[in-house]
XYZ file of C-alpha atoms in Angstrom:
562
model
C -17.068 -28.514 1.060
C -14.927 -31.053 -0.731
C -12.197 -29.730 -3.041
C -9.127 -31.128 -4.706
C -5.769 -30.354 -3.175
C -5.067 -27.990 -6.059
C -8.309 -26.109 -5.399
C -7.488 -25.972 -1.690
C -4.170 -24.301 -2.562
C -5.979 -21.645 -4.597
C -8.614 -21.108 -1.902
C -5.844 -20.618 0.659
C -4.215 -18.056 -1.610
C -7.527 -16.222 -1.798
C -7.763 -16.324 2.011
C -4.413 -14.553 2.198
C -5.513 -11.802 -0.179
C -3.317 -12.976 -3.049
C -4.374 -11.455 -6.367
C -1.303 -12.198 -8.500
C 1.033 -15.185 -8.797
C 4.063 -15.682 -11.030
C 5.044 -19.032 -12.428
C 5.669 -21.599 -15.114
C 3.693 -24.846 -15.505
C 4.892 -28.431 -15.891
C 3.750 -31.992 -15.448
C 3.766 -32.346 -11.665
C 1.962 -29.058 -11.060
C -0.686 -29.490 -13.789
C -3.499 -29.985 -11.281
C -2.713 -26.614 -9.702
C -2.650 -24.913 -13.097
C -5.958 -26.535 -13.953
C -7.369 -25.010 -10.781
C -5.857 -21.639 -11.718
C -7.789 -21.863 -14.987
C -11.019 -22.269 -13.034
C -10.120 -19.345 -10.735
C -8.703 -17.115 -13.480
C -11.159 -14.298 -12.730
C -10.006 -14.159 -9.099
C -6.240 -14.722 -9.264
C -4.116 -13.365 -12.074
C -1.253 -15.604 -13.147
C 1.784 -14.078 -14.864
C 3.552 -16.578 -17.107
C 7.241 -15.700 -17.026
C 9.853 -16.794 -19.533
C 11.869 -18.714 -16.943
C 11.181 -19.882 -13.382
C 13.936 -17.663 -12.020
C 12.038 -14.723 -13.525
C 8.961 -15.853 -11.589
C 10.879 -15.913 -8.302
C 12.326 -12.443 -8.937
C 8.894 -11.130 -9.967
C 7.347 -12.426 -6.735
C 10.222 -10.784 -4.861
C 9.741 -7.455 -6.668
C 5.992 -7.599 -6.035
C 6.655 -8.127 -2.312
C 9.271 -5.377 -2.040
C 7.085 -2.857 -3.863
C 3.836 -3.617 -2.023
C 4.846 -4.961 1.380
C 2.634 -7.988 0.755
C 3.715 -11.592 0.327
C 4.832 -12.437 -3.211
C 3.883 -15.848 -4.631
C 5.618 -17.910 -7.283
C 4.968 -21.424 -8.601
C 6.960 -24.053 -10.423
C 6.813 -27.713 -11.273
C 9.089 -30.432 -9.922
C 12.756 -31.025 -10.741
C 14.357 -28.307 -12.872
C 11.317 -26.079 -12.511
C 11.763 -26.060 -8.748
C 15.548 -25.742 -8.830
C 15.264 -22.773 -11.197
C 13.579 -20.921 -8.324
C 16.561 -21.380 -6.012
C 18.518 -18.240 -6.915
C 15.390 -16.118 -6.554
C 14.566 -17.704 -3.196
C 18.127 -17.074 -1.964
C 17.881 -13.455 -3.141
C 14.697 -12.970 -1.122
C 16.226 -14.677 1.910
C 19.313 -12.466 1.987
C 17.197 -9.298 1.777
C 14.376 -10.423 4.133
C 11.615 -10.425 1.521
C 8.337 -12.296 2.207
C 7.825 -14.792 -0.612
C 5.913 -18.081 -0.675
C 7.139 -20.483 -3.337
C 4.749 -23.324 -4.188
C 6.167 -26.290 -6.056
C 4.723 -29.670 -6.951
C 6.671 -32.897 -6.702
C 6.164 -36.390 -8.062
C 3.502 -38.532 -6.411
C 4.240 -39.905 -2.947
C 4.782 -43.515 -4.177
C 7.509 -42.230 -6.540
C 9.469 -40.216 -3.944
C 12.996 -41.432 -3.300
C 13.135 -43.554 -6.467
C 14.958 -41.142 -8.784
C 11.706 -40.637 -10.621
C 11.451 -38.374 -13.648
C 11.908 -34.728 -12.554
C 12.109 -35.702 -8.896
C 14.243 -33.559 -6.608
C 14.193 -32.868 -2.862
C 13.502 -29.156 -3.260
C 12.470 -28.754 0.396
C 15.894 -30.050 1.398
C 17.732 -27.991 -1.197
C 16.260 -24.677 -0.030
C 16.459 -25.370 3.701
C 19.459 -23.031 4.263
C 17.890 -20.193 2.227
C 14.331 -20.144 3.581
C 12.737 -19.357 6.908
C 11.040 -22.743 6.581
C 10.427 -25.356 3.909
C 7.730 -28.025 3.788
C 6.847 -31.064 1.737
C 3.160 -31.959 1.966
C 2.430 -35.668 1.431
C -0.899 -35.741 3.281
C -3.865 -33.733 2.022
C -5.224 -33.348 5.558
C -2.242 -31.073 6.311
C -2.292 -29.048 3.100
C -4.415 -26.024 4.040
C -2.768 -25.514 7.419
C 0.675 -25.748 5.858
C -0.133 -23.071 3.269
C -1.490 -20.849 6.044
C 1.606 -21.387 8.183
C 3.808 -20.559 5.207
C 2.227 -17.136 4.782
C 2.377 -16.386 8.506
C 6.039 -17.357 8.740
C 6.932 -15.410 5.583
C 5.552 -12.119 6.893
C 6.083 -12.358 10.658
C 9.115 -11.104 12.569
C 11.998 -10.661 10.149
C 10.303 -11.550 6.842
C 11.648 -14.090 4.406
C 10.808 -16.802 1.888
C 9.006 -20.064 2.659
C 8.711 -23.002 0.265
C 5.819 -25.458 0.164
C 6.352 -28.548 -1.971
C 3.224 -30.653 -2.596
C 3.204 -34.143 -4.086
C 1.125 -34.521 -7.234
C -1.223 -37.090 -5.712
C -2.092 -34.599 -2.948
C -2.964 -31.917 -5.533
C -5.424 -34.355 -7.125
C -6.964 -35.868 -3.979
C -10.269 -34.695 -2.475
C -10.665 -33.323 1.044
C -12.968 -31.115 3.079
C -12.043 -27.442 2.968
C -13.242 -24.794 5.419
C -12.226 -21.173 4.869
C -10.361 -19.393 7.638
C -9.273 -15.824 8.248
C -5.521 -15.246 8.028
C -3.713 -15.143 11.343
C -2.916 -11.599 12.470
C 0.757 -10.660 12.320
C 1.571 -8.234 15.118
C 4.636 -6.057 15.440
C 7.421 -7.633 17.513
C 7.405 -5.812 20.865
C 7.882 -8.494 23.524
C 11.656 -7.972 23.709
C 11.522 -4.159 23.879
C 12.641 -3.843 27.490
C 12.260 -0.676 29.508
C 15.882 -0.626 30.686
C 17.137 -0.867 27.103
C 14.959 2.054 26.057
C 16.210 4.139 28.983
C 19.824 3.335 28.107
C 19.217 4.382 24.501
C 17.563 7.650 25.527
C 20.502 8.418 27.820
C 23.039 7.751 25.045
C 21.141 9.948 22.565
C 20.843 12.810 25.048
C 24.585 12.739 25.847
C 25.756 12.576 22.243
C 27.291 15.663 20.680
C 27.872 14.191 17.213
C 25.066 11.694 16.537
C 24.680 9.936 13.188
C 21.814 7.689 12.031
C 22.418 4.708 9.755
C 19.282 3.382 8.031
C 19.160 -0.234 6.823
C 16.624 -2.378 5.022
C 14.799 -3.254 8.233
C 13.645 0.355 8.465
C 11.925 0.049 5.088
C 10.324 -3.274 6.039
C 9.070 -1.789 9.308
C 7.580 1.270 7.617
C 9.434 3.560 10.011
C 10.313 6.419 7.650
C 8.190 9.039 9.459
C 9.701 8.149 12.833
C 13.245 8.224 11.421
C 12.681 11.686 9.937
C 11.267 12.935 13.244
C 14.199 11.526 15.226
C 16.785 12.954 12.837
C 15.397 16.467 12.969
C 14.634 16.392 16.690
C 18.217 15.533 17.665
C 19.948 17.147 14.658
C 21.505 13.908 13.440
C 22.574 13.456 9.811
C 21.378 10.272 8.113
C 23.090 7.801 5.800
C 21.745 4.539 4.445
C 22.658 1.141 3.091
C 21.638 -0.069 -0.346
C 18.640 -1.814 1.217
C 17.751 1.239 3.296
C 17.137 3.502 0.293
C 13.927 5.497 0.763
C 13.756 4.787 4.499
C 14.842 8.425 4.839
C 14.208 10.859 2.001
C 17.153 11.401 -0.315
C 15.912 14.968 -0.750
C 16.132 15.806 2.972
C 18.950 18.271 3.803
C 20.047 15.973 6.653
C 20.691 13.127 4.203
C 24.372 12.470 3.446
C 24.156 9.548 1.002
C 25.001 5.885 1.067
C 27.545 4.392 3.487
C 30.299 1.909 2.677
C 32.283 0.664 -0.304
C 30.652 3.069 -2.773
C 29.233 5.439 -0.192
C 29.797 9.176 -0.181
C 32.831 10.688 1.466
C 30.510 12.633 3.786
C 28.811 9.472 5.039
C 32.015 7.460 5.399
C 33.966 10.252 7.092
C 30.996 11.365 9.169
C 30.364 7.884 10.579
C 34.088 7.620 11.312
C 33.972 10.933 13.240
C 30.646 10.672 15.076
C 30.357 9.913 18.806
C 27.059 7.989 18.548
C 25.937 5.811 15.641
C 22.271 4.817 15.743
C 21.851 1.773 13.534
C 18.291 1.026 12.394
C 17.651 -2.378 10.837
C 21.068 -2.935 9.262
C 23.177 -6.078 9.461
C 26.641 -4.477 9.199
C 27.417 -6.031 5.813
C 31.074 -6.181 4.848
C 30.217 -3.849 1.952
C 29.161 -1.265 4.555
C 31.724 -1.680 7.318
C 34.921 -2.375 5.415
C 37.290 -3.341 8.212
C 34.771 -4.282 10.916
C 37.383 -3.880 13.683
C 37.816 -0.178 12.943
C 34.258 0.635 11.880
C 32.912 3.725 13.696
C 35.592 3.217 16.352
C 35.193 6.728 17.792
C 31.509 6.190 18.435
C 29.267 4.346 20.782
C 26.973 2.173 18.687
C 23.268 1.740 19.412
C 21.712 -1.040 17.334
C 17.966 -1.445 16.889
C 16.881 -4.612 15.098
C 14.030 -7.110 15.092
C 16.381 -10.078 14.774
C 18.392 -10.978 17.883
C 20.818 -12.924 15.690
C 22.014 -9.654 14.136
C 22.999 -8.103 17.463
C 26.802 -8.207 17.887
C 27.112 -10.552 14.899
C 29.488 -8.553 12.710
C 30.197 -5.482 14.843
C 30.184 -5.305 18.649
C 27.759 -2.664 19.880
C 27.483 -0.678 23.102
C 23.721 -0.984 23.451
C 20.797 -2.477 21.583
C 17.035 -2.762 21.501
C 15.453 -5.839 19.986
C 12.093 -5.277 18.337
C 10.138 -3.728 15.502
C 11.920 -0.510 14.519
C 8.793 1.598 14.092
C 7.555 0.631 17.549
C 10.984 1.117 19.158
C 11.332 4.592 17.647
C 7.815 5.494 18.716
C 8.753 4.701 22.319
C 12.061 6.547 22.084
C 10.406 9.643 20.638
C 8.076 9.790 23.632
C 11.103 10.490 25.826
C 13.791 12.168 23.731
C 13.860 15.976 24.038
C 14.893 18.299 21.237
C 18.676 18.481 20.912
C 20.740 21.008 18.961
C 24.161 20.220 17.518
C 24.935 23.276 15.356
C 28.691 22.747 15.079
C 28.268 19.092 14.105
C 25.636 19.878 11.498
C 27.725 22.740 10.119
C 30.670 20.341 9.780
C 28.481 17.802 7.950
C 27.140 20.438 5.559
C 30.689 21.641 4.874
C 31.708 18.083 3.959
C 28.673 17.711 1.695
C 29.728 20.880 -0.128
C 33.390 19.809 -0.269
C 32.807 16.195 -1.352
C 29.840 16.077 -3.732
C 29.275 13.106 -6.003
C 30.851 13.921 -9.323
C 31.212 12.459 -12.805
C 32.442 13.363 -16.282
C 29.940 15.790 -17.833
C 31.619 15.783 -21.257
C 30.375 12.366 -22.389
C 27.396 10.029 -22.065
C 27.576 8.272 -18.692
C 25.379 6.217 -16.386
C 25.134 8.989 -13.777
C 23.990 11.495 -16.414
C 21.230 9.166 -17.622
C 20.082 8.440 -14.061
C 20.067 12.103 -13.058
C 18.001 12.886 -16.151
C 15.630 10.030 -15.256
C 15.262 11.458 -11.746
C 14.499 14.883 -13.199
C 11.880 13.607 -15.666
C 10.134 11.364 -13.111
C 10.396 13.918 -10.291
C 11.812 11.115 -8.143
C 8.451 9.334 -8.072
C 9.296 6.162 -10.002
C 9.994 2.691 -8.673
C 13.548 1.871 -9.707
C 14.729 -1.729 -9.911
C 18.288 -2.709 -10.739
C 20.504 -5.628 -11.466
C 23.978 -5.778 -9.898
C 27.130 -3.892 -10.785
C 28.192 -0.363 -11.705
C 24.717 0.625 -12.869
C 23.327 -0.491 -9.484
C 25.712 1.801 -7.601
C 25.000 4.722 -9.921
C 21.261 4.170 -9.431
C 21.814 4.211 -5.661
C 23.978 7.339 -5.828
C 22.263 9.572 -8.372
C 18.528 8.921 -8.037
C 17.029 10.481 -4.898
C 14.562 8.086 -3.276
C 11.902 10.007 -1.398
C 9.815 7.089 -0.206
C 10.340 3.515 0.963
C 9.731 0.597 -1.417
C 10.823 2.594 -4.465
C 14.352 1.149 -4.828
C 14.371 -2.601 -5.415
C 17.746 -4.265 -5.755
C 19.507 -7.467 -4.783
C 21.704 -6.378 -1.896
C 22.805 -9.422 0.043
C 23.130 -12.015 -2.710
C 24.074 -9.601 -5.493
C 22.040 -11.391 -8.149
C 22.721 -10.506 -11.760
C 19.454 -10.999 -13.652
C 17.258 -9.852 -10.765
C 16.033 -6.512 -12.027
C 13.707 -7.148 -14.961
C 11.710 -9.854 -13.204
C 11.499 -7.622 -10.125
C 10.318 -4.723 -12.289
C 7.509 -6.861 -13.727
C 6.486 -7.882 -10.218
C 6.576 -4.278 -9.002
C 4.467 -3.106 -11.947
C 1.884 -5.819 -11.324
C 1.736 -4.908 -7.645
C 1.676 -1.133 -8.111
C 0.366 -0.504 -11.627
C -0.132 3.202 -10.964
C 3.628 3.759 -10.557
C 6.215 4.348 -13.255
C 8.603 1.388 -13.082
C 12.108 1.489 -14.532
C 14.710 -1.272 -14.480
C 18.324 -0.184 -14.802
C 20.755 -2.883 -15.897
C 24.199 -3.313 -17.343
C 24.588 -5.237 -20.574
C 26.123 -8.200 -18.728
C 23.086 -8.427 -16.431
C 20.568 -7.813 -19.199
C 21.909 -10.847 -21.051
C 20.895 -12.974 -18.069
C 17.232 -12.001 -17.998
C 16.355 -10.268 -21.268
C 13.976 -13.128 -22.105
C 11.626 -11.514 -19.583
C 11.070 -8.654 -22.038
C 8.685 -11.125 -23.702
C 6.908 -11.442 -20.331
C 6.661 -7.671 -19.981
C 5.171 -7.418 -23.486
C 2.711 -10.224 -22.696
C 1.602 -8.363 -19.546
C 0.759 -5.362 -21.720
C 1.809 -2.758 -19.177
C 4.228 0.154 -19.606
C 7.693 -0.546 -18.254
C 11.064 1.017 -19.050
C 14.248 -1.044 -19.344
C 17.458 1.007 -19.424
C 20.586 -0.903 -20.454
C 23.828 0.906 -19.609
C 25.774 -0.841 -22.320
C 29.556 -0.555 -21.993
C 30.253 -3.909 -23.703
C 32.103 -5.157 -20.630
C 31.328 -6.590 -17.198
C 31.816 -3.131 -15.753
C 32.233 -3.644 -12.021
C 34.449 -6.707 -12.370
C 36.517 -4.883 -14.979
C 36.828 -1.882 -12.642
C 38.378 -4.169 -10.033
C 40.679 -5.631 -12.684
C 41.768 -2.077 -13.527
C 42.412 -1.073 -9.924
C 43.693 -4.271 -8.343
C 44.669 -6.715 -11.134
C 46.997 -4.547 -13.221
C 44.542 -4.225 -16.143
C 44.344 -7.966 -16.788
C 40.855 -8.091 -18.292
C 40.245 -11.813 -18.027
C 36.897 -12.651 -19.650
C 35.183 -9.339 -18.861
C 35.055 -7.863 -22.370
C 31.789 -8.629 -24.201
C 33.067 -8.030 -27.718
C 30.366 -9.815 -29.701
C 27.620 -8.880 -32.123
C 24.633 -8.969 -29.752
C 22.146 -6.238 -30.706
C 19.786 -5.458 -27.840
C 17.565 -3.258 -30.002
C 16.879 -6.032 -32.510
C 16.435 -8.623 -29.761
C 13.964 -6.430 -27.855
C 12.006 -5.608 -31.002
C 11.945 -9.316 -31.805
C 10.187 -9.914 -28.473
C 7.600 -7.231 -29.231
C 8.982 -4.241 -27.326
C 9.825 -0.811 -28.612
C 13.596 -0.233 -28.503
C 15.762 2.879 -28.861
C 19.540 3.123 -29.086
C 21.146 6.093 -27.335
C 24.789 7.001 -28.066
C 24.950 10.748 -27.320
C 24.080 12.953 -24.357
C 21.715 15.047 -26.457
C 19.634 11.936 -27.276
C 18.942 10.999 -23.654
C 16.097 13.340 -22.740
C 13.970 12.689 -25.827
C 14.514 8.918 -25.566
C 13.531 8.898 -21.887
C 10.452 11.033 -22.564
C 9.354 8.669 -25.325
C 9.911 5.629 -23.114
C 8.144 7.127 -20.088
C 5.100 8.121 -22.160
C 4.744 4.771 -23.923
C 1.839 2.435 -23.207
C 4.044 -0.662 -23.399
C 7.562 -1.864 -22.571
C 10.449 0.173 -23.995
C 14.135 -0.780 -23.989
C 16.778 1.945 -24.098
C 20.158 0.605 -25.227
C 22.510 3.308 -23.949
C 26.121 2.982 -25.096
C 28.645 4.272 -22.569
C 32.433 4.082 -22.346
C 33.917 0.845 -21.023
C 36.431 2.646 -18.795
C 33.904 4.538 -16.678
C 34.176 3.631 -12.993
C 32.068 4.009 -9.864
C 33.457 6.458 -7.310
C 33.879 7.060 -4.412
C 35.296 3.661 -3.476
C 36.724 1.838 -0.467
C 38.964 -1.165 -1.205
C 37.625 -4.445 0.187
C 38.552 -4.830 3.859
C 39.947 -1.294 4.206
C 38.715 1.294 6.695
C 35.722 3.238 5.395
C 37.518 6.531 6.001
C 40.074 5.366 3.416
C 37.460 6.265 0.823
C 38.891 7.723 -2.385
C 37.597 9.115 -5.660
C 38.976 9.770 -9.133
C 40.438 13.108 -8.073
C 42.358 11.421 -5.257
C 43.784 8.908 -7.731
C 44.934 11.680 -10.061
C 46.557 13.566 -7.195
C 48.355 10.439 -6.011
C 49.650 9.668 -9.504
C 50.966 13.217 -9.902
C 53.050 13.021 -6.703
């Protein structure tokens, strides 16, 4: 059957099971949007307010569902506006296919209107990028893009198609998507035996869960391993939900804003089992001293991550779920009562704590957790609110905490929340942002209203760039250079102007009723929550310090009183 290139693109999306795409039209991609009009009953297109919002929405859709997210943009600035979202997905191993259209082939390389080499621009931040200038290669390229995006360690792929290809005619034959199997070829028997031996000998084991565990879907195996060998579990920001935050063996996040129990426990353990984590500097602090009393066993699908940031004593390369399944076949039950008693004592001694006399981010997030029973999908932007969301909401399941970890993208959360809601409409979806981040993406409130689905946007509004200001307080002698947002921006009026319901919250006693109203609404609701500008995120490890140098507000007060 003969179809235009644009129709072939849509048919290939249908082959891959795509039901939703996020994008913004323009001249070069008009043929594709014309095809979308014809296929509007089969593929739902979400028109975002900005192309970056489309990239973040595709990312959020992928993180929430485990499927490939798809975004579209036209040539030139449309394509370049996707770049930050593509980089965000790349850093956090999220499967996204970005489809852009370029000028016609005869106009390439001539500085034509809205011409840019987007395939070249995104090369360092994609698993692969293509430019299709020949319609005979179009369908196979789209198919390859989806396979690459979701195979092995997932990530974004960009396909740029010249406008003449989208308008040309060519024979199209449907094809079933290639099967993506779990990576098992590098799971070697001797490596498994070495790991089993290390686990059996350990007296103080600790498990560290990273984002790869969530991607692999290994939460059941991690829980079984933890309880079988009596090993406490901590996680990275990306690993949230890979092990239930309600499990008594859970000790909290590890690293710069990790709990004292996790940071001290990892520093004291004799075996650290690392599952799908890349040893980010935000986790390790001083990499040379990280877990230096322990043997380290790293399990990861990506060989490039082995011994990259931290030297390990043993490793297994392969899909985490499959590796753990094989390990569990051979690991006997192990009891470590003294170790577990020590961990529980630390949890009791060093709980997360905050000021209960005033309205704070942690209070709002704890109340949100209570009212949603921990069953919501939480998205965040980047900063203090992100850390509080990681610390004070207990994530019971994978794919319920969506946040920009590697790139740290302000403006990520609202687009991601829209994508998550489109992918999992049955779930309550809440985006938590600071006022600095909300300024970067609040135009997507109009998108959320247009989608007509309930969604809650919480703005923790301290009228400053909170995390940067916290560093200025601690390390820059209170020199608040350009971090105070002392202007007249009114988020309630702005949100109402875009069609959303909006509520301002300034007191603790207003929080519960405002959250209940927002959570029961049938459309988007923005809560503008005013908190003090001097609130800080604790515990904290200074950049580059040892993770057992972790301190909190009480430690600072004690030091100042000496």
